[in-house]
CSV table of C-alpha atoms in Angstrom, one decimal:
chain,number,residue,atom,x,y,z
E,1,MET,CA,188.9,20.6,2.3
E,2,SER,CA,187.2,17.7,0.5
E,3,LEU,CA,187.6,14.2,1.9
E,4,SER,CA,189.2,11.6,-0.3
E,5,PRO,CA,188.6,7.8,0.0
E,6,SER,CA,191.2,6.0,2.1
E,7,THR,CA,193.7,3.9,0.1
E,8,ARG,CA,194.5,1.7,3.2
E,9,PRO,CA,193.3,-1.9,2.6
E,10,PRO,CA,190.8,-3.4,5.0
E,11,LEU,CA,192.4,-4.9,8.1
E,12,ALA,CA,191.3,-8.4,7.2
E,13,ASP,CA,193.1,-8.1,3.9
E,14,GLU,CA,196.3,-7.1,5.7
E,15,VAL,CA,196.0,-10.1,8.0
E,16,THR,CA,195.3,-12.4,5.1
E,17,ALA,CA,198.5,-11.1,3.4
E,18,LYS,CA,200.5,-11.7,6.5
E,19,LEU,CA,199.2,-15.2,6.9
E,20,ARG,CA,199.8,-15.9,3.2
E,21,ALA,CA,203.4,-14.8,3.5
E,22,MET,CA,204.0,-17.0,6.5
E,23,ILE,CA,202.7,-20.0,4.6
E,24,HIS,CA,204.6,-19.2,1.4
E,25,SER,CA,207.9,-18.7,3.3
E,26,GLY,CA,207.6,-22.2,4.8
E,27,GLU,CA,207.4,-20.8,8.4
E,28,TRP,CA,204.2,-22.9,8.6
E,29,PRO,CA,205.0,-26.2,6.8
E,30,LEU,CA,202.6,-28.1,4.6
E,31,GLN,CA,200.3,-30.5,6.4
E,32,GLN,CA,201.1,-28.8,9.8
E,33,ARG,CA,198.7,-27.1,12.1
E,34,ILE,CA,199.0,-23.3,12.4
E,35,PRO,CA,199.1,-21.6,15.9
E,36,PRO,CA,195.8,-21.5,17.7
E,37,GLU,CA,193.5,-18.5,17.5
E,38,PRO,CA,194.4,-16.8,20.8
E,39,GLU,CA,198.1,-16.9,19.9
E,40,LEU,CA,197.5,-15.5,16.5
E,41,MET,CA,195.2,-12.8,17.8
E,42,ALA,CA,197.9,-11.7,20.3
E,43,THR,CA,200.7,-11.8,17.7
E,44,LEU,CA,198.8,-9.9,15.1
E,45,GLY,CA,196.9,-7.6,17.4
E,46,VAL,CA,193.5,-8.2,15.8
E,47,SER,CA,190.1,-9.4,16.9
E,48,ARG,CA,188.8,-12.9,16.6
E,49,GLY,CA,186.4,-11.8,13.9
E,50,THR,CA,189.1,-10.2,11.7
E,51,LEU,CA,191.4,-13.3,12.1
E,52,ARG,CA,188.6,-15.7,11.2
E,53,GLU,CA,187.8,-13.6,8.1
E,54,ALA,CA,191.4,-13.9,7.0
E,55,VAL,CA,191.5,-17.6,7.7
E,56,LYS,CA,188.3,-18.1,5.8
E,57,ALA,CA,189.7,-16.4,2.8
E,58,LEU,CA,192.8,-18.6,2.7
E,59,ALA,CA,190.6,-21.7,3.3
E,60,HIS,CA,188.5,-20.7,0.3
E,61,SER,CA,191.6,-20.4,-1.8
E,62,GLY,CA,192.7,-23.9,-0.7
E,63,MET,CA,195.8,-22.8,1.2
E,64,LEU,CA,194.3,-23.6,4.6
E,65,GLU,CA,191.9,-26.3,5.8
E,66,VAL,CA,189.8,-25.7,8.9
E,67,ARG,CA,189.1,-28.9,10.8
E,68,ARG,CA,186.5,-28.4,13.5
E,69,GLY,CA,187.8,-29.5,16.9
E,70,ASP,CA,191.3,-30.2,15.5
E,71,GLY,CA,192.6,-26.8,14.3
E,72,THR,CA,193.6,-25.2,11.0
E,73,PHE,CA,196.1,-26.9,8.8
E,74,VAL,CA,198.3,-25.8,5.8
E,75,ARG,CA,197.2,-27.5,2.6
E,76,ALA,CA,199.0,-25.5,-0.1
E,77,THR,CA,201.8,-22.9,-0.3
E,78,SER,CA,199.9,-20.6,-2.7
E,79,GLU,CA,196.5,-20.0,-4.2
E,80,ILE,CA,197.7,-21.7,-7.4
E,81,SER,CA,198.6,-24.8,-5.5
E,82,GLY,CA,195.4,-24.7,-3.6
E,83,ALA,CA,193.2,-24.4,-6.7
E,84,ALA,CA,195.2,-27.1,-8.5
E,85,ARG,CA,194.8,-29.5,-5.5
E,86,ARG,CA,191.0,-29.2,-5.8
E,87,LEU,CA,191.1,-29.5,-9.6
E,88,PHE,CA,193.1,-32.7,-9.5
E,89,GLN,CA,190.3,-34.4,-7.6
E,90,ASP,CA,188.1,-34.1,-10.6
E,91,HIS,CA,190.5,-35.5,-13.2
E,92,THR,CA,192.1,-38.8,-14.0
E,93,ALA,CA,195.7,-39.7,-13.6
E,94,GLU,CA,196.1,-39.8,-17.3
E,95,HIS,CA,194.8,-36.2,-17.7
E,96,ILE,CA,197.2,-35.1,-14.9
E,97,LEU,CA,200.1,-36.9,-16.6
E,98,GLU,CA,199.4,-35.3,-20.0
E,99,VAL,CA,199.5,-31.8,-18.4
E,100,ARG,CA,202.6,-32.7,-16.5
E,101,LEU,CA,204.3,-33.7,-19.7
E,102,GLY,CA,204.1,-30.2,-21.0
E,103,LEU,CA,205.5,-28.7,-17.7
E,104,ASP,CA,208.3,-31.3,-17.4
E,105,THR,CA,209.6,-31.0,-20.9
E,106,GLN,CA,209.6,-27.2,-20.7
E,107,ALA,CA,211.3,-27.3,-17.3
E,108,ALA,CA,214.0,-29.6,-18.6
E,109,ARG,CA,214.5,-27.4,-21.7
E,110,LEU,CA,215.0,-24.3,-19.6
E,111,ALA,CA,217.0,-26.1,-16.9
E,112,ALA,CA,219.5,-27.2,-19.5
E,113,LYS,CA,220.2,-23.6,-20.1
E,114,ASN,CA,219.9,-22.2,-16.6
E,115,ALA,CA,220.9,-25.0,-14.1
E,116,THR,CA,223.9,-24.1,-11.9
E,117,SER,CA,226.5,-26.5,-10.6
E,118,ASP,CA,224.7,-26.3,-7.2
E,119,ASP,CA,221.5,-27.5,-9.0
E,120,VAL,CA,223.4,-30.5,-10.5
E,121,THR,CA,225.0,-31.4,-7.2
E,122,ALA,CA,221.6,-31.2,-5.4
E,123,LEU,CA,219.9,-33.3,-8.1
E,124,ARG,CA,222.6,-36.1,-7.9
E,125,ALA,CA,222.2,-36.0,-4.1
E,126,LEU,CA,218.4,-36.5,-4.4
E,127,LEU,CA,218.9,-39.4,-6.7
E,128,ALA,CA,221.3,-41.0,-4.3
E,129,THR,CA,218.7,-40.6,-1.5
E,130,ARG,CA,216.0,-42.0,-3.8
E,131,ASP,CA,218.0,-45.0,-4.7
E,132,GLN,CA,218.9,-45.8,-1.2
E,133,ALA,CA,215.3,-45.5,0.0
E,134,TRP,CA,214.1,-47.8,-2.8
E,135,ARG,CA,216.7,-50.4,-2.0
E,136,SER,CA,215.9,-50.3,1.7
E,137,GLY,CA,212.1,-50.6,1.0
E,138,ASP,CA,211.2,-47.2,2.4
E,139,CYS,CA,208.6,-46.3,-0.1
E,140,GLU,CA,207.6,-43.0,1.5
E,141,ALA,CA,211.1,-41.7,1.5
E,142,TRP,CA,211.6,-42.9,-2.1
E,143,ALA,CA,208.5,-41.1,-3.3
E,144,ARG,CA,209.5,-37.9,-1.4
E,145,ALA,CA,213.0,-37.9,-2.9
E,146,ASP,CA,211.7,-38.7,-6.4
E,147,TRP,CA,209.2,-35.8,-6.3
E,148,ALA,CA,211.9,-33.5,-4.8
E,149,PHE,CA,214.1,-34.3,-7.7
E,150,HIS,CA,211.5,-33.3,-10.3
E,151,GLU,CA,210.6,-30.2,-8.3
E,152,ARG,CA,214.3,-29.2,-8.2
E,153,VAL,CA,214.5,-29.5,-12.0
E,154,ALA,CA,211.5,-27.1,-12.3
E,155,GLN,CA,213.3,-24.7,-9.9
E,156,ALA,CA,216.5,-24.9,-11.9
E,157,SER,CA,214.5,-23.8,-15.0
E,158,GLY,CA,214.8,-20.2,-13.7
E,159,ASN,CA,211.1,-19.6,-14.3
E,160,PRO,CA,209.4,-19.0,-10.9
E,161,LEU,CA,205.9,-19.2,-12.4
E,162,LEU,CA,206.6,-22.6,-14.0
E,163,HIS,CA,208.1,-23.7,-10.7
E,164,GLU,CA,205.1,-22.7,-8.8
E,165,LEU,CA,202.7,-24.4,-11.2
E,166,TYR,CA,204.9,-27.5,-11.0
E,167,VAL,CA,204.8,-27.5,-7.2
E,168,SER,CA,201.0,-27.7,-7.4
E,169,PHE,CA,201.4,-31.2,-8.7
E,170,GLY,CA,203.1,-32.3,-5.5
E,171,PRO,CA,200.3,-34.0,-3.5
E,172,ALA,CA,198.8,-35.7,-6.6
E,173,LEU,CA,202.1,-37.0,-7.9
E,174,HIS,CA,203.2,-38.2,-4.4
E,175,GLN,CA,200.1,-40.3,-4.0
E,176,ASP,CA,200.4,-41.6,-7.6
E,177,LEU,CA,204.0,-42.7,-7.0
E,178,LEU,CA,203.0,-44.6,-3.9
E,179,ALA,CA,200.2,-46.3,-5.8
E,180,GLN,CA,202.5,-47.2,-8.8
E,181,GLN,CA,205.2,-48.8,-6.6
E,182,GLN,CA,202.7,-51.4,-5.3
E,183,ARG,CA,202.2,-52.8,-8.8
E,184,PRO,CA,204.2,-55.9,-9.8
E,185,GLY,CA,207.2,-55.2,-12.0
E,186,PHE,CA,207.4,-51.5,-11.2
E,187,ASP,CA,210.9,-50.1,-11.6
E,188,GLY,CA,211.6,-47.5,-8.9
E,189,LEU,CA,215.0,-46.6,-10.2
E,190,PRO,CA,214.6,-45.6,-13.9
E,191,LEU,CA,217.5,-43.8,-15.6
E,192,GLU,CA,215.2,-42.1,-18.0
E,193,GLY,CA,214.1,-38.7,-16.8
E,194,HIS,CA,216.5,-39.0,-13.8
E,195,GLY,CA,220.2,-40.0,-14.2
E,196,ILE,CA,220.2,-39.3,-17.9
E,197,LEU,CA,218.4,-36.0,-17.4
E,198,VAL,CA,221.0,-34.8,-14.9
E,199,ASP,CA,223.8,-35.6,-17.3
E,200,ALA,CA,222.0,-33.7,-20.0
E,201,LEU,CA,221.5,-30.7,-17.7
E,202,GLU,CA,225.1,-30.7,-16.7
E,203,ALA,CA,226.1,-30.8,-20.4
E,204,GLY,CA,223.7,-28.0,-21.3
E,205,ASP,CA,222.0,-30.3,-23.8
E,206,ALA,CA,218.4,-29.2,-24.0
E,207,GLU,CA,217.4,-31.6,-26.8
E,208,ALA,CA,218.7,-34.6,-24.8
E,209,ALA,CA,217.0,-33.3,-21.6
E,210,VAL,CA,213.6,-33.0,-23.3
E,211,ALA,CA,214.0,-36.4,-25.0
E,212,THR,CA,214.7,-38.3,-21.8
E,213,VAL,CA,211.9,-36.6,-19.9
E,214,SER,CA,209.5,-37.5,-22.8
E,215,ARG,CA,210.5,-41.1,-22.8
E,216,ASN,CA,210.1,-41.4,-19.1
E,217,LEU,CA,206.6,-39.9,-19.0
E,218,ASN,CA,205.5,-41.8,-22.0
E,219,SER,CA,206.6,-44.9,-20.2
E,220,CYS,CA,204.5,-43.8,-17.2
E,221,ALA,CA,201.5,-43.3,-19.5
E,222,GLU,CA,201.9,-46.8,-20.9
E,223,TRP,CA,202.2,-48.1,-17.3
E,224,LEU,CA,199.0,-46.3,-16.2
E,225,GLY,CA,197.1,-47.8,-19.2
E,226,ALA,CA,198.4,-51.3,-18.5
């Protein structure tokens, strides 16, 4: 009997896949520290070397960040998000906004077709949270709600790949929102791309949805260039 190569993947690859799944599912939230090595070794039943190889692979992809003396932290929910986070550091806010324009308009177009009543309800609730945060002066909560609104529109598009690409903009856009709100005259409660967009999605009007998103982001581009 001749021997055939084993099709079983290397143990480190299996551990990498398990860690990736825990990050992607949200069991280990963004910016949070993952369990320490001894706990993970016992849970997974692997050696320290195998675990470190898996962690190194996910750190290389941008999903994890190893901080010596402090632990290992979740930096992105997927390899796409991790790679995008690194890329954003090498590009201007204008370049990021130009790419986001393409994603936002396509998300709006598809969401006008695929958004459910639950999506519309969730979007209106996020706008209410955003508005309340802005009026109370809680800029962090305002930025989180504003980003969560746009991310929910991408989710409502019904295209999981578009949604994942959009999520990769999260850290960059969150910091950009916080920077913008400090500039004199900034309006934190624009109807364009927000309230008007929800109305268009509820009506199933793709043309109106795309138009309001375009006006909103073009306004942002003018603001960045001011």
